[in-house]
Amino acid sequence: MRRALLLLPILLLFAANSRAQQSIAERLGYPRDAKLLIVHADDLGMAHSVNVATTKAFETGLVNSGSIMAPCPWLSEIADYARKNPQADLGLHLTLTSEWTSFRWGPVSPRDRVSSLLDKDGYFYLTETEAAAHADPKEVEMEITAQIERARALGIQLTHLDSHMGTLYQNKALFEILLRVARRQKLPVRIAKTWFARTDFLSSILTPDDVYIDRVLDINPSVAPGDWSKFYSDAIKNLEPGVTEIVIHLAYDDAEMRGATFNHPDWGAAWRQRDFEFFTSDAFRKLLQENQVKLITWRELGRLIK
Amino acid sequence: MRRALLLLPILLLFAANSRAQQSIAERLGYPRDAKLLIVHADDLGMAHSVNVATTKAFETGLVNSGSIMAPCPWLSEIADYARKNPQADLGLHLTLTSEWTSFRWGPVSPRDRVSSLLDKDGYFYLTETEAAAHADPKEVEMEITAQIERARALGIQLTHLDSHMGTLYQNKALFEILLRVARRQKLPVRIAKTWFARTDFLSSILTPDDVYIDRVLDINPSVAPGDWSKFYSDAIKNLEPGVTEIVIHLAYDDAEMRGATFNHPDWGAAWRQRDFEFFTSDAFRKLLQENQVKLITWRELGRLIK
């Protein structure tokens, strides 16, 4: 008994060290050189067009994960989908911004209790920098917890968390809240090892018990529409071993999306249609096969959380 | 001086009597037998499709009034229109229900201060009867006042008030709140003299100073889609003298509206497209001319309020 007690700290240290040395792929039970990919669609619940395009893409099996915006008007539609498709890998896209000027949303919490999160019109701020500059950390914690509770009350079985427009990665105080809430909820968070170099506070806050992936890829406005397929095809061909999440934005280039994004072509209606076309294509399916890329989900990553 | 004071109550009584005897058409300066019509589109701000179809119909001049739902996601879009078109006859469609199951909204006030207005998911109730059954009158007054304040803060110059799905006409307590708020804001309200017979509390609350119209017409689900034009054409041909408001619902039969109304054909996407087609047609313009119907707005009615 006494000998066992003496050994315990040594065993725990060994376990922690071994976990720290294991890659996330190995912790998931794959070889270290496996190329593992999550194809993740953001912004579910935002608009009908987003919900329909994304759930249609889920049917192909090529897009296999997504995250939901609880403050948005079409939450009920995607919650209904989630209840009918409990196997779907759905997380919460924690939302503290309302970025379209014609079409807006605000908090799940009572407005007067999260006033630091609201612009003069009573909606979330338009940009992540304004949101981060004004946000009272206590109000952020209340609001993101309320978003999680609303999603769960609607029967959505959450597998992960991430942050719309990256607001919760804007500074250390916000990131600490995200991580505290995620640990409390036992949910993995979109965090990539490659971010440690550019964002110094990440590695200081994370512990070997936290689950994070190797890298996150996304397209950006500098890619011309005509180079869309080439960008993504090159990304798949050059995929490094480990766990990668490719973050995409699906919707149709229809009246609703054009109305929402009319003055904002970046992440706009045509952008989302291009993403939809590439990620539901046979060309994408073939690329995954030819490059030995295996799709995994946040649900598998979540199982690593004790 | 003393004689004047003695005469004052008699003069006031005379003025009130004379106002009570005057028809609303006469109070507006028209002959008693004039056929005056407001062509009024409800539900602005609800959806992009509603905003685009309704403002397009305004351009024809044949639809000349509308009311806005302040809690809805597309309020900012219609507020922008209102600021650019200050001549538009726009009122507030006071909203205490959220009737589509896939697409929902909640209060402008802080949620915890109007909890009697909210269903278990934190949105307004689906139906006007549920809303009226649960509503705490103090919370109703706070919420509808907040909706008016939000609309005005966004630069909308309101000309009138009405009640989405008629929730505020469901009982005397709610109607009294609507009238109290309207009098305080010096705005006319959708009230028809023809309603007095079926809703006994109306005439007991109204005074000769209040402004109300003769009748409100709208189509209902018992009219088959093929009889749409006939219903409205007959209504114009048989229009009685006085002030009539015809209440219509405009939108396109597009993906967004079909998504919102998928399980609710009444007041659904196709319904609204039919309304749009009739009320922007040359046939409707001709009917107005042939039947000597003159279009008026709530702005003119509002000028009667002291």
PDB file of N, CA, C and O in Angstrom, chain B residues 206-255:
ATOM      1  N   LEU B 206     -62.552  53.173 -26.591  1.00  0.00           N
ATOM      2  CA  LEU B 206     -62.252  54.262 -27.528  1.00  0.00           C
ATOM      3  C   LEU B 206     -63.041  55.527 -27.188  1.00  0.00           C
ATOM      4  O   LEU B 206     -64.144  55.451 -26.657  1.00  0.00           O
ATOM      5  N   THR B 207     -62.458  56.653 -27.497  1.00  0.00           N
ATOM      6  CA  THR B 207     -63.126  57.945 -27.303  1.00  0.00           C
ATOM      7  C   THR B 207     -63.221  58.627 -28.667  1.00  0.00           C
ATOM      8  O   THR B 207     -62.548  58.214 -29.628  1.00  0.00           O
ATOM      9  N   PRO B 208     -64.033  59.697 -28.763  1.00  0.00           N
ATOM     10  CA  PRO B 208     -64.128  60.386 -30.065  1.00  0.00           C
ATOM     11  C   PRO B 208     -62.784  60.969 -30.522  1.00  0.00           C
ATOM     12  O   PRO B 208     -62.607  61.256 -31.706  1.00  0.00           O
ATOM     13  N   ASP B 209     -61.828  61.119 -29.605  1.00  0.00           N
ATOM     14  CA  ASP B 209     -60.512  61.625 -30.009  1.00  0.00           C
ATOM     15  C   ASP B 209     -59.667  60.577 -30.720  1.00  0.00           C
ATOM     16  O   ASP B 209     -58.707  60.908 -31.414  1.00  0.00           O
ATOM     17  N   ASP B 210     -59.964  59.316 -30.480  1.00  0.00           N
ATOM     18  CA  ASP B 210     -59.168  58.273 -31.131  1.00  0.00           C
ATOM     19  C   ASP B 210     -59.481  58.225 -32.625  1.00  0.00           C
ATOM     20  O   ASP B 210     -60.600  58.521 -33.049  1.00  0.00           O
ATOM     21  N   VAL B 211     -58.469  57.844 -33.374  1.00  0.00           N
ATOM     22  CA  VAL B 211     -58.630  57.754 -34.830  1.00  0.00           C
ATOM     23  C   VAL B 211     -58.736  56.281 -35.205  1.00  0.00           C
ATOM     24  O   VAL B 211     -57.852  55.498 -34.867  1.00  0.00           O
ATOM     25  N   TYR B 212     -59.818  55.902 -35.820  1.00  0.00           N
ATOM     26  CA  TYR B 212     -59.918  54.526 -36.306  1.00  0.00           C
ATOM     27  C   TYR B 212     -60.670  54.541 -37.628  1.00  0.00           C
ATOM     28  O   TYR B 212     -61.375  55.499 -37.951  1.00  0.00           O
ATOM     29  N   ILE B 213     -60.487  53.456 -38.367  1.00  0.00           N
ATOM     30  CA  ILE B 213     -61.019  53.438 -39.723  1.00  0.00           C
ATOM     31  C   ILE B 213     -62.322  52.655 -39.774  1.00  0.00           C
ATOM     32  O   ILE B 213     -62.799  52.154 -38.755  1.00  0.00           O
ATOM     33  N   ASP B 214     -62.904  52.549 -40.948  1.00  0.00           N
ATOM     34  CA  ASP B 214     -64.214  51.894 -41.048  1.00  0.00           C
ATOM     35  C   ASP B 214     -64.111  50.379 -41.069  1.00  0.00           C
ATOM     36  O   ASP B 214     -64.899  49.702 -40.441  1.00  0.00           O
ATOM     37  N   ARG B 215     -63.142  49.868 -41.825  1.00  0.00           N
ATOM     38  CA  ARG B 215     -63.065  48.391 -41.926  1.00  0.00           C
ATOM     39  C   ARG B 215     -61.681  47.938 -42.400  1.00  0.00           C
ATOM     40  O   ARG B 215     -60.939  48.709 -43.012  1.00  0.00           O
ATOM     41  N   VAL B 216     -61.406  46.692 -42.076  1.00  0.00           N
ATOM     42  CA  VAL B 216     -60.164  46.043 -42.515  1.00  0.00           C
ATOM     43  C   VAL B 216     -60.559  44.804 -43.302  1.00  0.00           C
ATOM     44  O   VAL B 216     -61.408  44.035 -42.854  1.00  0.00           O
ATOM     45  N   LEU B 217     -59.959  44.645 -44.466  1.00  0.00           N
ATOM     46  CA  LEU B 217     -60.225  43.452 -45.280  1.00  0.00           C
ATOM     47  C   LEU B 217     -58.954  42.630 -45.387  1.00  0.00           C
ATOM     48  O   LEU B 217     -57.866  43.182 -45.530  1.00  0.00           O
ATOM     49  N   ASP B 218     -59.113  41.328 -45.360  1.00  0.00           N
ATOM     50  CA  ASP B 218     -57.983  40.472 -45.740  1.00  0.00           C
ATOM     51  C   ASP B 218     -58.510  39.160 -46.282  1.00  0.00           C
ATOM     52  O   ASP B 218     -59.654  38.778 -46.054  1.00  0.00           O
ATOM     53  N   ILE B 219     -57.660  38.508 -47.027  1.00  0.00           N
ATOM     54  CA  ILE B 219     -58.027  37.209 -47.588  1.00  0.00           C
ATOM     55  C   ILE B 219     -57.775  36.164 -46.513  1.00  0.00           C
ATOM     56  O   ILE B 219     -57.055  36.421 -45.543  1.00  0.00           O
ATOM     57  N   ASN B 220     -58.379  34.993 -46.656  1.00  0.00           N
ATOM     58  CA  ASN B 220     -58.136  33.962 -45.645  1.00  0.00           C
ATOM     59  C   ASN B 220     -57.998  32.604 -46.314  1.00  0.00           C
ATOM     60  O   ASN B 220     -58.265  32.444 -47.510  1.00  0.00           O
ATOM     61  N   PRO B 221     -57.536  31.599 -45.542  1.00  0.00           N
ATOM     62  CA  PRO B 221     -57.189  30.306 -46.155  1.00  0.00           C
ATOM     63  C   PRO B 221     -58.342  29.596 -46.855  1.00  0.00           C
ATOM     64  O   PRO B 221     -58.092  28.661 -47.626  1.00  0.00           O
ATOM     65  N   SER B 222     -59.595  30.042 -46.638  1.00  0.00           N
ATOM     66  CA  SER B 222     -60.697  29.349 -47.317  1.00  0.00           C
ATOM     67  C   SER B 222     -60.769  29.709 -48.805  1.00  0.00           C
ATOM     68  O   SER B 222     -61.460  29.042 -49.578  1.00  0.00           O
ATOM     69  N   VAL B 223     -60.053  30.755 -49.225  1.00  0.00           N
ATOM     70  CA  VAL B 223     -60.035  31.118 -50.652  1.00  0.00           C
ATOM     71  C   VAL B 223     -59.021  30.226 -51.369  1.00  0.00           C
ATOM     72  O   VAL B 223     -57.856  30.157 -50.972  1.00  0.00           O
ATOM     73  N   ALA B 224     -59.473  29.545 -52.399  1.00  0.00           N
ATOM     74  CA  ALA B 224     -58.568  28.671 -53.157  1.00  0.00           C
ATOM     75  C   ALA B 224     -57.577  29.525 -53.950  1.00  0.00           C
ATOM     76  O   ALA B 224     -57.924  30.637 -54.384  1.00  0.00           O
ATOM     77  N   PRO B 225     -56.331  29.038 -54.137  1.00  0.00           N
ATOM     78  CA  PRO B 225     -55.341  29.819 -54.884  1.00  0.00           C
ATOM     79  C   PRO B 225     -55.868  30.345 -56.225  1.00  0.00           C
ATOM     80  O   PRO B 225     -55.595  31.482 -56.592  1.00  0.00           O
ATOM     81  N   GLY B 226     -56.676  29.539 -56.912  1.00  0.00           N
ATOM     82  CA  GLY B 226     -57.200  29.964 -58.208  1.00  0.00           C
ATOM     83  C   GLY B 226     -58.226  31.093 -58.118  1.00  0.00           C
ATOM     84  O   GLY B 226     -58.519  31.745 -59.129  1.00  0.00           O
ATOM     85  N   ASP B 227     -58.763  31.318 -56.936  1.00  0.00           N
ATOM     86  CA  ASP B 227     -59.769  32.378 -56.756  1.00  0.00           C
ATOM     87  C   ASP B 227     -59.187  33.653 -56.165  1.00  0.00           C
ATOM     88  O   ASP B 227     -59.936  34.554 -55.768  1.00  0.00           O
ATOM     89  N   TRP B 228     -57.868  33.691 -56.077  1.00  0.00           N
ATOM     90  CA  TRP B 228     -57.188  34.815 -55.413  1.00  0.00           C
ATOM     91  C   TRP B 228     -57.579  36.166 -56.032  1.00  0.00           C
ATOM     92  O   TRP B 228     -58.050  37.073 -55.349  1.00  0.00           O
ATOM     93  N   SER B 229     -57.371  36.270 -57.354  1.00  0.00           N
ATOM     94  CA  SER B 229     -57.655  37.539 -58.046  1.00  0.00           C
ATOM     95  C   SER B 229     -59.125  37.888 -57.941  1.00  0.00           C
ATOM     96  O   SER B 229     -59.487  39.053 -57.747  1.00  0.00           O
ATOM     97  N   LYS B 230     -59.976  36.889 -58.056  1.00  0.00           N
ATOM     98  CA  LYS B 230     -61.417  37.134 -57.995  1.00  0.00           C
ATOM     99  C   LYS B 230     -61.797  37.694 -56.621  1.00  0.00           C
ATOM    100  O   LYS B 230     -62.583  38.644 -56.509  1.00  0.00           O
ATOM    101  N   PHE B 231     -61.235  37.114 -55.575  1.00  0.00           N
ATOM    102  CA  PHE B 231     -61.550  37.591 -54.219  1.00  0.00           C
ATOM    103  C   PHE B 231     -61.207  39.071 -54.089  1.00  0.00           C
ATOM    104  O   PHE B 231     -62.014  39.889 -53.651  1.00  0.00           O
ATOM    105  N   TYR B 232     -59.988  39.412 -54.484  1.00  0.00           N
ATOM    106  CA  TYR B 232     -59.557  40.808 -54.322  1.00  0.00           C
ATOM    107  C   TYR B 232     -60.312  41.738 -55.285  1.00  0.00           C
ATOM    108  O   TYR B 232     -60.662  42.865 -54.924  1.00  0.00           O
ATOM    109  N   SER B 233     -60.554  41.266 -56.528  1.00  0.00           N
ATOM    110  CA  SER B 233     -61.273  42.092 -57.503  1.00  0.00           C
ATOM    111  C   SER B 233     -62.677  42.394 -56.991  1.00  0.00           C
ATOM    112  O   SER B 233     -63.144  43.542 -57.045  1.00  0.00           O
ATOM    113  N   ASP B 234     -63.334  41.364 -56.463  1.00  0.00           N
ATOM    114  CA  ASP B 234     -64.681  41.569 -55.916  1.00  0.00           C
ATOM    115  C   ASP B 234     -64.630  42.552 -54.746  1.00  0.00           C
ATOM    116  O   ASP B 234     -65.529  43.388 -54.594  1.00  0.00           O
ATOM    117  N   ALA B 235     -63.600  42.420 -53.921  1.00  0.00           N
ATOM    118  CA  ALA B 235     -63.487  43.315 -52.763  1.00  0.00           C
ATOM    119  C   ALA B 235     -63.391  44.775 -53.223  1.00  0.00           C
ATOM    120  O   ALA B 235     -64.014  45.670 -52.632  1.00  0.00           O
ATOM    121  N   ILE B 236     -62.642  45.019 -54.291  1.00  0.00           N
ATOM    122  CA  ILE B 236     -62.501  46.397 -54.789  1.00  0.00           C
ATOM    123  C   ILE B 236     -63.816  46.858 -55.422  1.00  0.00           C
ATOM    124  O   ILE B 236     -64.284  47.980 -55.193  1.00  0.00           O
ATOM    125  N   LYS B 237     -64.421  45.970 -56.208  1.00  0.00           N
ATOM    126  CA  LYS B 237     -65.682  46.343 -56.890  1.00  0.00           C
ATOM    127  C   LYS B 237     -66.780  46.659 -55.870  1.00  0.00           C
ATOM    128  O   LYS B 237     -67.626  47.507 -56.105  1.00  0.00           O
ATOM    129  N   ASN B 238     -66.769  45.937 -54.755  1.00  0.00           N
ATOM    130  CA  ASN B 238     -67.831  46.104 -53.756  1.00  0.00           C
ATOM    131  C   ASN B 238     -67.420  47.018 -52.603  1.00  0.00           C
ATOM    132  O   ASN B 238     -68.075  47.026 -51.552  1.00  0.00           O
ATOM    133  N   LEU B 239     -66.320  47.735 -52.783  1.00  0.00           N
ATOM    134  CA  LEU B 239     -65.804  48.545 -51.680  1.00  0.00           C
ATOM    135  C   LEU B 239     -66.847  49.568 -51.228  1.00  0.00           C
ATOM    136  O   LEU B 239     -67.402  50.311 -52.040  1.00  0.00           O
ATOM    137  N   GLU B 240     -67.102  49.622 -49.951  1.00  0.00           N
ATOM    138  CA  GLU B 240     -68.073  50.592 -49.418  1.00  0.00           C
ATOM    139  C   GLU B 240     -67.372  51.935 -49.186  1.00  0.00           C
ATOM    140  O   GLU B 240     -66.151  51.985 -49.033  1.00  0.00           O
ATOM    141  N   PRO B 241     -68.144  52.999 -49.128  1.00  0.00           N
ATOM    142  CA  PRO B 241     -67.541  54.302 -48.823  1.00  0.00           C
ATOM    143  C   PRO B 241     -66.887  54.291 -47.438  1.00  0.00           C
ATOM    144  O   PRO B 241     -67.239  53.473 -46.590  1.00  0.00           O
ATOM    145  N   GLY B 242     -65.974  55.224 -47.253  1.00  0.00           N
ATOM    146  CA  GLY B 242     -65.264  55.308 -45.972  1.00  0.00           C
ATOM    147  C   GLY B 242     -63.831  54.834 -46.138  1.00  0.00           C
ATOM    148  O   GLY B 242     -63.356  54.641 -47.263  1.00  0.00           O
ATOM    149  N   VAL B 243     -63.148  54.666 -45.003  1.00  0.00           N
ATOM    150  CA  VAL B 243     -61.736  54.256 -45.040  1.00  0.00           C
ATOM    151  C   VAL B 243     -61.626  52.760 -44.796  1.00  0.00           C
ATOM    152  O   VAL B 243     -62.040  52.249 -43.758  1.00  0.00           O
ATOM    153  N   THR B 244     -61.053  52.072 -45.785  1.00  0.00           N
ATOM    154  CA  THR B 244     -60.815  50.627 -45.699  1.00  0.00           C
ATOM    155  C   THR B 244     -59.312  50.382 -45.738  1.00  0.00           C
ATOM    156  O   THR B 244     -58.607  51.027 -46.513  1.00  0.00           O
ATOM    157  N   GLU B 245     -58.862  49.468 -44.919  1.00  0.00           N
ATOM    158  CA  GLU B 245     -57.482  48.994 -45.064  1.00  0.00           C
ATOM    159  C   GLU B 245     -57.551  47.570 -45.576  1.00  0.00           C
ATOM    160  O   GLU B 245     -58.252  46.736 -44.991  1.00  0.00           O
ATOM    161  N   ILE B 246     -56.812  47.298 -46.651  1.00  0.00           N
ATOM    162  CA  ILE B 246     -56.702  45.925 -47.111  1.00  0.00           C
ATOM    163  C   ILE B 246     -55.313  45.439 -46.693  1.00  0.00           C
ATOM    164  O   ILE B 246     -54.305  46.059 -46.995  1.00  0.00           O
ATOM    165  N   VAL B 247     -55.325  44.378 -45.897  1.00  0.00           N
ATOM    166  CA  VAL B 247     -54.078  43.888 -45.301  1.00  0.00           C
ATOM    167  C   VAL B 247     -53.571  42.721 -46.128  1.00  0.00           C
ATOM    168  O   VAL B 247     -54.280  41.719 -46.292  1.00  0.00           O
ATOM    169  N   ILE B 248     -52.342  42.871 -46.631  1.00  0.00           N
ATOM    170  CA  ILE B 248     -51.779  41.834 -47.500  1.00  0.00           C
ATOM    171  C   ILE B 248     -50.401  41.422 -46.998  1.00  0.00           C
ATOM    172  O   ILE B 248     -49.825  42.075 -46.104  1.00  0.00           O
ATOM    173  N   HIS B 249     -49.893  40.346 -47.549  1.00  0.00           N
ATOM    174  CA  HIS B 249     -48.617  39.770 -47.105  1.00  0.00           C
ATOM    175  C   HIS B 249     -47.777  39.482 -48.338  1.00  0.00           C
ATOM    176  O   HIS B 249     -48.106  38.560 -49.088  1.00  0.00           O
ATOM    177  N   LEU B 250     -46.726  40.251 -48.528  1.00  0.00           N
ATOM    178  CA  LEU B 250     -45.935  40.130 -49.754  1.00  0.00           C
ATOM    179  C   LEU B 250     -44.585  39.468 -49.488  1.00  0.00           C
ATOM    180  O   LEU B 250     -43.922  39.768 -48.495  1.00  0.00           O
ATOM    181  N   ALA B 251     -44.227  38.596 -50.390  1.00  0.00           N
ATOM    182  CA  ALA B 251     -42.885  38.008 -50.430  1.00  0.00           C
ATOM    183  C   ALA B 251     -42.812  37.244 -51.728  1.00  0.00           C
ATOM    184  O   ALA B 251     -43.812  37.123 -52.453  1.00  0.00           O
ATOM    185  N   TYR B 252     -41.631  36.716 -52.022  1.00  0.00           N
ATOM    186  CA  TYR B 252     -41.498  35.844 -53.188  1.00  0.00           C
ATOM    187  C   TYR B 252     -41.612  34.381 -52.740  1.00  0.00           C
ATOM    188  O   TYR B 252     -41.266  34.040 -51.601  1.00  0.00           O
ATOM    189  N   ASP B 253     -42.063  33.562 -53.659  1.00  0.00           N
ATOM    190  CA  ASP B 253     -42.122  32.118 -53.402  1.00  0.00           C
ATOM    191  C   ASP B 253     -40.718  31.569 -53.660  1.00  0.00           C
ATOM    192  O   ASP B 253     -40.483  30.842 -54.630  1.00  0.00           O
ATOM    193  N   ASP B 254     -39.778  31.922 -52.803  1.00  0.00           N
ATOM    194  CA  ASP B 254     -38.377  31.530 -53.012  1.00  0.00           C
ATOM    195  C   ASP B 254     -37.902  30.611 -51.879  1.00  0.00           C
ATOM    196  O   ASP B 254     -38.667  30.263 -50.977  1.00  0.00           O
ATOM    197  N   ALA B 255     -36.624  30.223 -51.967  1.00  0.00           N
ATOM    198  CA  ALA B 255     -36.096  29.215 -51.028  1.00  0.00           C
ATOM    199  C   ALA B 255     -36.229  29.683 -49.579  1.00  0.00           C
ATOM    200  O   ALA B 255     -36.611  28.908 -48.696  1.00  0.00           O
TER     201      ALA B 255
END
